[in-house]
Tab-separated table of C-alpha atoms and ligand atoms in Angstrom:
chain	number	residue	atom	x	y	z
A	1	MET	CA	29.925	-0.246	4.175
A	2	LYS	CA	32.924	2.046	4.376
A	3	ILE	CA	34.571	2.084	7.781
A	4	ALA	CA	37.508	4.240	8.885
A	5	ILE	CA	39.232	3.029	12.053
A	6	CYS	CA	41.111	5.744	13.937
A	7	SER	CA	43.368	4.310	16.602
A	8	SER	CA	46.558	5.489	18.242
A	9	GLU	CA	48.134	2.013	18.266
A	10	VAL	CA	47.713	-0.948	15.957
A	11	VAL	CA	49.349	-4.407	15.847
A	12	PRO	CA	51.802	-5.106	14.185
A	13	PHE	CA	52.959	-1.500	13.784
A	14	ALA	CA	52.952	-0.129	17.349
A	15	LYS	CA	51.673	-1.514	20.630
A	16	THR	CA	51.536	-0.695	24.325
A	17	GLY	CA	48.515	-2.842	25.221
A	18	GLY	CA	45.246	-4.482	24.262
A	19	LEU	CA	44.043	-1.484	22.234
A	20	ALA	CA	46.659	-2.310	19.616
A	21	ASP	CA	45.612	-5.984	19.462
A	22	VAL	CA	42.001	-4.980	18.879
A	23	SER	CA	42.775	-2.238	16.355
A	24	GLY	CA	44.856	-4.689	14.330
A	25	ALA	CA	42.408	-7.597	14.393
A	26	LEU	CA	38.951	-5.999	14.107
A	27	PRO	CA	39.614	-4.339	10.695
A	28	LEU	CA	40.651	-7.697	9.245
A	29	ALA	CA	37.537	-9.391	10.591
A	30	LEU	CA	35.382	-6.580	9.125
A	31	LYS	CA	37.085	-6.955	5.772
A	32	LYS	CA	36.360	-10.685	5.831
A	33	LEU	CA	32.691	-9.824	6.274
A	34	GLY	CA	32.877	-7.852	3.024
A	35	HIS	CA	33.341	-4.281	4.206
A	36	GLU	CA	35.713	-1.626	2.960
A	37	VAL	CA	37.988	-0.718	5.853
A	38	ILE	CA	40.936	1.612	6.351
A	39	ILE	CA	43.013	2.369	9.438
A	40	ILE	CA	44.565	5.736	10.310
A	41	MET	CA	47.293	6.025	12.959
A	42	PRO	CA	50.318	8.195	13.784
A	43	LYS	CA	53.680	7.262	12.322
A	44	TYR	CA	55.667	6.687	15.498
A	45	LYS	CA	59.305	5.687	15.649
A	46	GLN	CA	58.022	2.173	16.573
A	47	VAL	CA	56.296	1.991	13.184
A	48	VAL	CA	59.558	2.706	11.394
A	49	ASP	CA	61.421	0.253	13.636
A	50	SER	CA	58.862	-2.477	12.892
A	51	GLY	CA	60.483	-2.647	9.442
A	52	PHE	CA	57.273	-2.784	7.409
A	53	LYS	CA	57.308	-1.233	3.961
A	54	LEU	CA	55.570	2.134	3.921
A	55	LYS	CA	54.797	4.065	0.755
A	56	LYS	CA	54.788	7.850	0.796
A	57	ILE	CA	51.646	9.220	-0.868
A	58	GLY	CA	51.633	12.805	0.359
A	59	PRO	CA	53.890	15.301	2.135
A	60	ASP	CA	53.000	13.823	5.542
A	61	ILE	CA	51.070	10.652	4.659
A	62	LEU	CA	52.333	7.105	4.219
A	63	VAL	CA	50.438	3.918	3.554
A	64	SER	CA	51.002	0.204	4.051
A	65	ASP	CA	49.168	-2.827	2.674
A	66	GLU	CA	51.127	-5.129	4.940
A	67	ILE	CA	48.278	-6.493	7.084
A	68	GLY	CA	45.706	-6.812	4.341
A	69	VAL	CA	43.879	-3.628	5.324
A	70	LYS	CA	45.117	-0.276	4.038
A	71	THR	CA	46.811	1.465	6.946
A	72	TYR	CA	47.520	5.185	6.684
A	73	PHE	CA	50.173	6.884	8.802
A	74	ILE	CA	50.238	10.541	9.762
A	75	GLU	CA	53.825	11.736	9.812
A	76	HIS	CA	55.085	14.545	12.031
A	77	GLU	CA	58.757	14.413	12.860
A	78	GLN	CA	58.559	16.494	16.011
A	79	PHE	CA	55.371	14.925	17.434
A	80	PHE	CA	55.735	11.248	16.621
A	81	ASN	CA	59.372	10.367	16.054
A	82	ARG	CA	59.982	9.635	19.746
A	83	SER	CA	61.036	6.582	21.705
A	84	CYS	CA	57.595	6.006	23.265
A	85	LEU	CA	53.970	6.462	22.236
A	86	TYR	CA	52.462	8.544	25.022
A	87	GLY	CA	55.176	9.277	27.537
A	88	GLU	CA	58.245	8.015	29.323
A	89	LYS	CA	59.129	6.871	32.830
A	90	THR	CA	59.001	10.460	34.049
A	91	GLY	CA	55.381	10.829	32.895
A	92	ASP	CA	53.215	11.667	29.897
A	93	TYR	CA	54.627	13.830	27.135
A	94	PRO	CA	53.630	17.401	28.019
A	95	ASP	CA	52.521	18.169	24.454
A	96	ASN	CA	50.089	15.230	24.105
A	97	LEU	CA	47.216	17.602	23.368
A	98	ASP	CA	49.132	19.094	20.443
A	99	ARG	CA	50.181	15.644	19.250
A	100	PHE	CA	46.765	14.021	19.247
A	101	SER	CA	44.821	17.052	18.074
A	102	HIS	CA	47.189	17.215	15.110
A	103	TYR	CA	46.667	13.504	14.449
A	104	SER	CA	42.886	13.857	14.688
A	105	ARG	CA	42.618	16.803	12.321
A	106	ARG	CA	44.912	15.202	9.784
A	107	ALA	CA	42.922	11.960	9.996
A	108	LEU	CA	39.739	13.816	9.067
A	109	GLU	CA	41.407	15.774	6.275
A	110	LEU	CA	42.960	12.611	4.937
A	111	LEU	CA	39.518	11.079	4.377
A	112	LYS	CA	38.802	13.888	1.884
A	113	GLU	CA	42.261	13.753	0.324
A	114	ILE	CA	41.846	10.060	-0.503
A	115	ASN	CA	38.114	10.493	-1.161
A	116	PHE	CA	37.083	7.936	1.457
A	117	LYS	CA	33.519	8.882	2.318
A	118	ALA	CA	33.219	6.750	5.454
A	119	ASP	CA	29.791	5.600	6.570
A	120	VAL	CA	31.187	5.263	10.059
A	121	ILE	CA	34.370	6.575	11.645
A	122	HIS	CA	35.240	4.241	14.480
A	123	CYS	CA	37.438	5.911	17.117
A	124	HIS	CA	39.196	4.358	20.085
A	125	ASP	CA	39.976	5.908	23.493
A	126	TRP	CA	40.887	9.512	24.258
A	127	GLN	CA	43.695	9.703	21.721
A	128	SER	CA	41.277	9.723	18.794
A	129	ALA	CA	38.248	11.267	20.565
A	130	LEU	CA	39.070	14.594	18.913
A	131	VAL	CA	38.242	13.083	15.523
A	132	ILE	CA	34.653	12.853	16.776
A	133	ILE	CA	34.704	16.255	18.464
A	134	TYR	CA	36.076	17.984	15.347
A	135	LEU	CA	33.714	16.139	13.026
A	136	LYS	CA	30.630	17.142	15.000
A	137	ASN	CA	31.661	20.745	15.604
A	138	LEU	CA	33.679	21.772	12.568
A	139	TYR	CA	33.921	19.346	9.667
A	140	ASN	CA	30.305	18.220	9.314
A	141	LYS	CA	29.425	21.634	7.921
A	142	ASN	CA	31.248	20.487	4.810
A	143	ASN	CA	29.163	18.298	2.482
A	144	PHE	CA	31.833	15.631	2.233
A	145	TYR	CA	31.569	14.882	5.962
A	146	ALA	CA	27.925	15.730	6.594
A	147	LYS	CA	26.561	12.181	6.669
A	148	MET	CA	29.434	10.458	8.461
A	149	LYS	CA	28.515	8.751	11.735
A	150	THR	CA	30.829	7.973	14.618
A	151	LEU	CA	31.310	5.109	17.054
A	152	PHE	CA	33.487	5.682	20.112
A	153	THR	CA	34.989	2.618	21.782
A	154	ILE	CA	36.194	2.966	25.355
A	155	HIS	CA	38.933	0.460	26.081
A	156	ASN	CA	39.716	1.820	29.530
A	157	ILE	CA	37.805	4.627	31.180
A	158	GLY	CA	40.630	5.187	33.661
A	159	TYR	CA	42.574	7.052	30.980
A	160	GLN	CA	40.697	10.143	29.847
A	161	GLY	CA	43.116	12.563	28.193
A	162	LEU	CA	42.980	15.373	30.747
A	163	PHE	CA	44.667	18.688	29.987
A	164	PRO	CA	44.875	22.123	31.653
A	165	LYS	CA	42.122	24.544	30.722
A	166	GLU	CA	44.796	26.945	29.424
A	167	GLU	CA	45.429	24.534	26.550
A	168	PHE	CA	41.853	24.666	25.306
A	169	PRO	CA	42.450	27.485	22.756
A	170	LYS	CA	44.976	25.248	20.976
A	171	LEU	CA	42.103	23.017	19.887
A	172	GLY	CA	40.621	25.725	17.668
A	173	LEU	CA	37.152	25.093	19.099
A	174	ASP	CA	34.675	27.642	20.366
A	175	TRP	CA	34.981	28.421	24.093
A	176	SER	CA	31.284	27.590	24.426
A	177	LEU	CA	32.292	23.932	24.196
A	178	PHE	CA	34.238	24.244	27.415
A	179	ASN	CA	31.357	23.556	29.782
A	180	MET	CA	30.211	20.787	32.093
A	181	GLU	CA	27.910	19.230	29.487
A	182	THR	CA	30.662	18.795	26.901
A	183	LEU	CA	34.451	19.067	27.290
A	184	GLU	CA	34.985	20.382	30.803
A	185	PHE	CA	35.728	18.151	33.746
A	186	TYR	CA	36.565	19.874	37.024
A	187	ASP	CA	38.110	22.847	35.231
A	188	LYS	CA	40.146	20.658	32.891
A	189	VAL	CA	39.767	19.659	29.267
A	190	ASN	CA	38.595	16.029	29.082
A	191	LEU	CA	38.870	14.485	25.624
A	192	LEU	CA	37.262	11.159	26.521
A	193	LYS	CA	34.226	13.038	27.787
A	194	GLY	CA	34.044	14.880	24.456
A	195	GLY	CA	34.096	11.540	22.653
A	196	ILE	CA	31.236	10.278	24.821
A	197	VAL	CA	29.161	13.414	24.316
A	198	PHE	CA	29.608	13.898	20.568
A	199	SER	CA	29.699	10.325	19.219
A	200	ASP	CA	26.599	8.783	17.650
A	201	ALA	CA	27.120	5.638	19.710
A	202	ILE	CA	29.530	4.451	22.356
A	203	ASN	CA	30.640	0.981	23.202
A	204	THR	CA	32.987	-0.670	25.563
A	205	VAL	CA	34.692	-4.000	25.263
A	206	SER	CA	32.512	-6.286	27.377
A	207	VAL	CA	28.879	-6.260	28.396
A	208	LYS	CA	29.682	-6.326	32.100
A	209	TYR	CA	32.071	-3.348	31.848
A	210	SER	CA	29.459	-1.356	29.913
A	211	LYS	CA	27.251	-1.660	33.005
A	212	GLU	CA	30.072	-1.126	35.506
A	213	ILE	CA	31.173	2.201	33.993
A	214	GLN	CA	27.727	3.603	34.725
A	215	THR	CA	28.454	3.256	38.440
A	216	LYS	CA	30.417	5.537	40.732
A	217	GLU	CA	32.836	2.751	41.631
A	218	PHE	CA	34.065	2.154	38.069
A	219	GLY	CA	32.953	5.256	36.143
A	220	PHE	CA	35.948	7.469	37.029
A	221	GLY	CA	33.600	10.465	37.067
A	222	MET	CA	32.013	9.625	33.689
A	223	GLU	CA	29.073	7.690	35.180
A	224	GLY	CA	26.725	10.680	35.023
A	225	ILE	CA	27.349	11.515	31.386
A	226	LEU	CA	27.239	7.808	30.452
A	227	ASN	CA	23.937	7.401	32.224
A	228	LYS	CA	22.540	10.193	30.105
A	229	ARG	CA	23.698	8.343	27.002
A	230	LYS	CA	22.809	4.841	28.152
A	231	ASP	CA	20.519	4.214	25.174
A	232	ALA	CA	23.515	4.702	22.879
A	233	LEU	CA	25.910	2.664	25.026
A	234	PHE	CA	26.711	-0.948	24.122
A	235	GLY	CA	29.042	-3.747	25.215
A	236	ILE	CA	30.852	-5.908	22.648
A	237	ILE	CA	33.473	-8.343	23.864
A	238	ASN	CA	36.846	-8.307	22.091
A	239	GLY	CA	37.911	-11.291	20.066
A	240	LEU	CA	41.314	-12.892	19.887
A	241	ASP	CA	43.411	-13.048	16.754
A	242	TYR	CA	44.298	-16.739	16.544
A	243	SER	CA	46.663	-16.103	13.631
A	244	ILE	CA	48.928	-14.448	16.229
A	245	TRP	CA	47.966	-16.337	19.386
A	246	SER	CA	47.990	-20.056	18.669
A	247	PRO	CA	50.329	-22.707	20.137
A	248	GLU	CA	50.109	-24.593	16.845
A	249	THR	CA	51.696	-21.835	14.748
A	250	ASP	CA	53.467	-19.521	17.216
A	251	LYS	CA	56.970	-18.748	15.973
A	252	TYR	CA	58.166	-17.358	19.303
A	253	ILE	CA	57.632	-20.412	21.509
A	254	PHE	CA	60.085	-23.228	22.234
A	255	LYS	CA	57.952	-26.021	20.795
A	256	LYS	CA	54.635	-25.792	18.995
A	257	PHE	CA	51.824	-27.853	20.522
A	258	SER	CA	48.121	-28.575	20.414
A	259	LEU	CA	45.554	-30.284	22.612
A	260	GLU	CA	46.460	-33.566	20.923
A	261	LYS	CA	50.170	-33.025	21.629
A	262	ILE	CA	49.766	-31.391	25.004
A	263	GLU	CA	52.911	-33.066	26.362
A	264	ASP	CA	54.884	-30.607	24.207
A	265	LYS	CA	53.545	-27.783	26.348
A	266	TYR	CA	56.039	-28.998	28.951
A	267	SER	CA	58.978	-28.320	26.615
A	268	ASN	CA	57.781	-24.737	26.761
A	269	LYS	CA	57.661	-24.816	30.547
A	270	GLU	CA	61.186	-26.173	30.648
A	271	GLY	CA	62.373	-23.615	28.086
A	272	LEU	CA	60.809	-20.762	30.050
A	273	GLN	CA	62.296	-21.912	33.354
A	274	LYS	CA	65.743	-22.150	31.758
A	275	LEU	CA	65.452	-18.801	29.982
A	276	CYS	CA	64.345	-17.075	33.169
A	277	GLY	CA	66.957	-18.674	35.411
A	278	LEU	CA	64.442	-20.621	37.487
A	279	PRO	CA	65.103	-24.213	38.605
A	280	VAL	CA	63.936	-26.546	35.827
A	281	LYS	CA	61.319	-28.660	37.580
A	282	LYS	CA	58.333	-30.117	35.829
A	283	GLY	CA	56.250	-30.651	38.953
A	284	VAL	CA	56.540	-27.125	40.371
A	285	PRO	CA	53.496	-25.055	39.421
A	286	LEU	CA	54.653	-22.164	37.259
A	287	PHE	CA	52.642	-18.926	37.307
A	288	GLY	CA	52.847	-16.330	34.542
A	289	MET	CA	51.964	-12.647	34.567
A	290	VAL	CA	52.120	-10.380	31.502
A	291	SER	CA	50.766	-7.052	32.569
A	292	ARG	CA	51.032	-3.345	33.002
A	293	LEU	CA	52.296	-3.053	36.561
A	294	ALA	CA	49.491	-0.952	37.975
A	295	ALA	CA	46.982	-1.166	40.801
A	296	GLN	CA	44.249	-1.691	38.184
A	297	LYS	CA	45.882	-4.991	37.259
A	298	GLY	CA	45.699	-6.273	40.832
A	299	LEU	CA	49.277	-5.396	41.702
A	300	ASP	CA	48.115	-3.717	44.928
A	301	ILE	CA	46.622	-6.837	46.540
A	302	PHE	CA	49.223	-9.097	44.960
A	303	ALA	CA	52.056	-6.981	46.383
A	304	GLU	CA	50.477	-7.280	49.844
A	305	GLY	CA	50.460	-11.064	49.641
A	306	ILE	CA	53.583	-11.706	47.600
A	307	GLU	CA	55.802	-12.906	50.442
A	308	GLU	CA	53.224	-15.513	51.430
A	309	PHE	CA	52.864	-16.480	47.762
A	310	CYS	CA	56.619	-17.101	47.520
A	311	LYS	CA	56.394	-19.678	50.291
A	312	LEU	CA	53.804	-21.848	48.520
A	313	GLY	CA	56.292	-23.983	46.567
A	314	VAL	CA	55.622	-22.188	43.308
A	315	GLN	CA	57.452	-20.264	40.588
A	316	LEU	CA	56.416	-17.051	38.871
A	317	VAL	CA	57.574	-15.242	35.734
A	318	ILE	CA	56.523	-11.587	35.614
A	319	LEU	CA	56.753	-9.493	32.461
A	320	GLY	CA	55.653	-5.880	32.576
A	321	THR	CA	56.340	-2.237	33.112
A	322	GLY	CA	54.387	0.412	34.939
A	323	ASP	CA	54.325	2.233	38.254
A	324	ILE	CA	57.766	2.699	39.760
A	325	LYS	CA	56.247	1.732	43.122
A	326	TYR	CA	55.579	-1.816	41.880
A	327	HIS	CA	58.929	-2.033	40.097
A	328	MET	CA	60.579	-1.399	43.456
A	329	ILE	CA	58.408	-3.782	45.487
A	330	LEU	CA	59.010	-6.562	42.978
A	331	GLU	CA	62.750	-5.891	42.724
A	332	ASP	CA	63.010	-6.206	46.506
A	333	ILE	CA	61.105	-9.476	46.679
A	334	VAL	CA	63.125	-11.011	43.827
A	335	LYS	CA	66.315	-10.326	45.750
A	336	LYS	CA	64.876	-12.417	48.563
A	337	TYR	CA	63.353	-15.176	46.402
A	338	PRO	CA	65.471	-15.406	43.214
A	339	LYS	CA	64.561	-19.067	42.705
A	340	VAL	CA	60.854	-18.329	42.902
A	341	ILE	CA	60.334	-15.177	40.846
A	342	SER	CA	61.809	-14.107	37.544
A	343	LEU	CA	61.194	-10.393	37.066
A	344	ASN	CA	61.349	-8.866	33.592
A	345	LEU	CA	60.671	-5.137	33.698
A	346	LYS	CA	60.290	-4.471	29.978
A	347	PHE	CA	57.967	-4.732	27.018
A	348	ASP	CA	58.911	-7.890	25.128
A	349	ASP	CA	56.510	-9.517	22.697
A	350	SER	CA	58.628	-12.630	22.226
A	351	LEU	CA	58.885	-13.307	25.979
A	352	ALA	CA	55.147	-12.667	26.376
A	353	HIS	CA	54.406	-15.526	23.944
A	354	LYS	CA	56.795	-17.819	25.827
A	355	ILE	CA	55.122	-17.026	29.158
A	356	TYR	CA	51.621	-17.712	27.807
A	357	ALA	CA	52.848	-21.029	26.378
A	358	GLY	CA	55.087	-22.222	29.216
A	359	SER	CA	53.167	-21.330	32.370
A	360	ASP	CA	50.658	-23.531	34.162
A	361	ILE	CA	48.571	-20.723	35.638
A	362	PHE	CA	48.051	-17.187	34.358
A	363	LEU	CA	47.617	-14.630	37.095
A	364	MET	CA	45.305	-11.723	36.247
A	365	PRO	CA	43.711	-10.401	39.436
A	366	SER	CA	42.681	-7.043	37.894
A	367	HIS	CA	40.538	-4.809	40.087
A	368	TYR	CA	38.709	-3.701	36.975
A	369	GLU	CA	39.160	-5.013	33.458
A	370	PRO	CA	37.264	-3.615	30.455
A	371	CYS	CA	37.819	-6.838	28.517
A	372	GLY	CA	41.303	-8.206	29.077
A	373	LEU	CA	43.156	-10.211	26.500
A	374	GLY	CA	45.674	-11.977	28.723
A	375	GLN	CA	43.105	-14.428	30.079
A	376	MET	CA	41.915	-15.309	26.554
A	377	ILE	CA	45.451	-15.693	25.233
A	378	SER	CA	46.476	-17.893	28.153
A	379	MET	CA	43.462	-20.160	27.590
A	380	ALA	CA	44.493	-20.649	23.961
A	381	TYR	CA	47.801	-22.023	25.274
A	382	GLY	CA	46.228	-24.264	27.923
A	383	THR	CA	47.437	-21.987	30.706
A	384	VAL	CA	44.698	-21.802	33.303
A	385	PRO	CA	43.623	-18.228	34.190
A	386	LEU	CA	43.101	-17.061	37.752
A	387	VAL	CA	41.111	-13.830	37.789
A	388	PHE	CA	39.024	-11.410	39.841
A	389	LYS	CA	35.362	-11.391	38.921
A	390	THR	CA	35.111	-8.105	37.065
A	391	GLY	CA	34.340	-6.709	33.595
A	392	GLY	CA	35.562	-8.854	30.727
A	393	LEU	CA	37.228	-11.313	33.090
A	394	ALA	CA	33.825	-12.154	34.568
A	395	ASP	CA	32.388	-12.474	31.046
A	396	THR	CA	35.069	-14.904	29.831
A	397	VAL	CA	36.289	-16.969	32.801
A	398	ASP	CA	34.272	-19.325	34.987
A	399	GLU	CA	35.099	-22.439	37.010
A	400	LYS	CA	35.041	-24.635	33.887
A	401	VAL	CA	38.107	-22.865	32.499
A	402	GLY	CA	39.801	-21.274	35.478
A	403	PHE	CA	39.644	-19.814	38.963
A	404	VAL	CA	37.632	-16.754	39.897
A	405	PHE	CA	37.519	-14.816	43.176
A	406	SER	CA	34.860	-12.288	43.937
A	407	LYS	CA	36.066	-10.283	46.923
A	408	TYR	CA	38.942	-7.976	46.045
A	409	THR	CA	41.304	-8.690	48.931
A	410	LYS	CA	44.757	-10.185	49.389
A	411	THR	CA	43.259	-13.020	51.430
A	412	GLU	CA	40.737	-14.010	48.752
A	413	LEU	CA	43.473	-13.886	46.135
A	414	LEU	CA	45.811	-16.112	48.166
A	415	ASP	CA	43.010	-18.534	49.057
A	416	THR	CA	42.129	-18.870	45.381
A	417	ILE	CA	45.770	-19.463	44.497
A	418	LYS	CA	45.894	-22.213	47.131
A	419	LYS	CA	42.683	-23.701	45.736
A	420	ALA	CA	44.217	-23.738	42.266
A	421	LEU	CA	47.357	-25.427	43.597
A	422	ALA	CA	45.275	-28.154	45.241
A	423	VAL	CA	43.530	-28.900	41.937
A	424	TYR	CA	46.866	-28.760	40.083
A	425	LYS	CA	48.260	-31.450	42.376
A	426	LYS	CA	45.310	-33.770	41.672
A	427	GLY	CA	46.279	-33.987	37.987
A	428	VAL	CA	43.138	-35.255	36.304
A	429	PRO	CA	40.828	-32.276	36.951
A	430	TRP	CA	43.693	-30.052	35.837
A	431	GLN	CA	43.847	-31.790	32.472
A	432	LYS	CA	40.118	-31.175	32.138
A	433	LEU	CA	40.655	-27.460	32.757
A	434	ILE	CA	43.394	-27.362	30.117
A	435	THR	CA	41.088	-29.101	27.645
A	436	ASN	CA	38.253	-26.672	28.286
A	437	ASP	CA	40.632	-23.720	27.978
A	438	MET	CA	42.056	-24.835	24.664
A	439	GLN	CA	38.602	-25.554	23.298
A	440	ALA	CA	37.234	-22.117	24.242
A	441	ASP	CA	36.628	-19.990	21.169
A	442	PHE	CA	37.014	-16.215	21.297
A	443	SER	CA	37.496	-15.653	17.580
A	444	TRP	CA	36.603	-12.254	16.181
A	445	GLU	CA	33.845	-13.294	13.824
A	446	GLU	CA	30.912	-12.984	16.207
A	447	SER	CA	32.104	-9.712	17.734
A	448	ALA	CA	32.853	-8.242	14.291
A	449	GLN	CA	29.283	-9.067	13.283
A	450	LYS	CA	28.016	-7.189	16.326
A	451	TYR	CA	30.088	-4.170	15.292
A	452	VAL	CA	28.657	-4.374	11.773
A	453	LYS	CA	25.114	-4.370	13.176
A	454	LEU	CA	25.963	-1.281	15.178
A	455	TYR	CA	27.508	0.464	12.159
A	456	GLN	CA	24.365	-0.388	10.172
A	457	LYS	CA	22.138	1.017	12.853
A	458	LEU	CA	24.129	4.255	12.851
A	459	SER	CA	24.446	4.715	9.114
A	460	GLY	CA	21.006	3.417	8.190
A	461	LYS	CA	22.600	1.164	5.552
B	501	ADP	P1	45.704	-3.555	28.770
B	501	ADP	O1	44.782	-2.972	29.789
B	501	ADP	O2	47.145	-3.350	29.154
B	501	ADP	O3	45.418	-3.160	27.374
B	501	ADP	P2	44.925	-6.271	27.937
B	501	ADP	O4	44.877	-7.553	28.702
B	501	ADP	O5	43.673	-5.844	27.256
B	501	ADP	O6	45.470	-5.143	28.935
B	501	ADP	O7	46.046	-6.376	26.814
B	501	ADP	C1	47.396	-6.392	27.102
B	501	ADP	C2	48.136	-6.798	25.844
B	501	ADP	O8	49.457	-6.292	25.928
B	501	ADP	C3	48.256	-8.306	25.685
B	501	ADP	O9	48.427	-8.627	24.324
B	501	ADP	C4	49.559	-8.587	26.466
B	501	ADP	O10	50.157	-9.783	26.060
B	501	ADP	C5	50.395	-7.385	26.071
B	501	ADP	N1	51.409	-6.972	27.047
B	501	ADP	C6	51.201	-6.348	28.230
B	501	ADP	N2	52.383	-6.085	28.828
B	501	ADP	C7	53.358	-6.559	28.022
B	501	ADP	C8	54.781	-6.600	28.085
B	501	ADP	N3	55.435	-6.083	29.122
B	501	ADP	N4	55.465	-7.164	27.060
B	501	ADP	C9	54.782	-7.684	25.994
B	501	ADP	N5	53.439	-7.684	25.873
B	501	ADP	C10	52.732	-7.124	26.864
């Protein structure tokens, strides 16, 4: 089958979160299963900075073979040559509708220019939802596009691509599409909603989350429209790319290790403590957190309990950026407990690897989590995850591999941390957890096969 993946971020070219990990790994897994796959993404400044060789094949199109799957880049100096992908500290870029509608139209046109008659166009999140909307309302009248099917993957329903109604004419679509059944959401343009309505099938990145988003609590207003499309809604858990996330081959960590040489994990703990200016002590339980700093990621309840946490005889390395509110709360607490918390308010791939490898416990108390990669990555490095029972976290973590709490409160979180510390001190059961974690297998193969089945169902091939 011929599959075109449209995603706004792809590892190793540009990344702000899990979407990029998935968009980089799934195409490779599909190719391994014998399918013809291409990727189409914007050419951001990050792509240029990543140093990969790009070949110009058209006035605004570049291509790279670097990852083993042909990746096409849409160039637009004014729209994409910026320091960030979607926005800066002050907020989202105000012209995001122009930026991603341009990307989406060019992606569709590119398919014709390179004569790639895709069986399925697989789009991800609101940034590429317009590919689906344009295909179904404009391009499919052209023979070249008429048979193409679409799959829309929702990686996080909390981000919907909402724009003022006044911007609708810029899309070049008929005003009749601006109504409650299609693109309108409380008098605004909602691109994610358009993706849900016009795609041939929808999926999200864990089975549990696919059910949760049909409820008021987790649907962010999309529960009604998703309910209507529930027969076309699926859940497929993300895999993990072990060629990037493995303690045996990781080039960023202090010392490579495996289950057989688990004692070398402690060189990583020592290295991380030193690097982060924390006292180098083998016996002190070291927590790691690599996360967007947002309430979704559990920062709200963690912030409430952080002072108590600091008094538990622990250490914590935090890496992340996000809401200014949490930057400030964390900066204040670090001033008070500099020997307990190391705070790193940045995006830093190399440090992320070191945290996954060097920590004892990975803290991921997300309030909701479509899939979550952090818990899977930490397991690969024998770092025991502590999570809230939701979405993909509930689907991947149980008491055999980590600690799970099921009431979203500060007290439950702290009690579960204390429970984990008690097990840590006992030694032997902790080693068992590490073993189970490192033996867990989240490789892409099975999930990629599920995607192929879905593509087949859509295309009839
Ligand atoms: P998200 O909701 O942010 O996509 P995921 O758990 O699905 O959450 O994926 C997050 C990905 O981004 C992981 O690969 C994680 O290691 C990475 N990540 C998150 N924050 C940072 C950061 N500040 N620096 C480096 N990597 C980060």
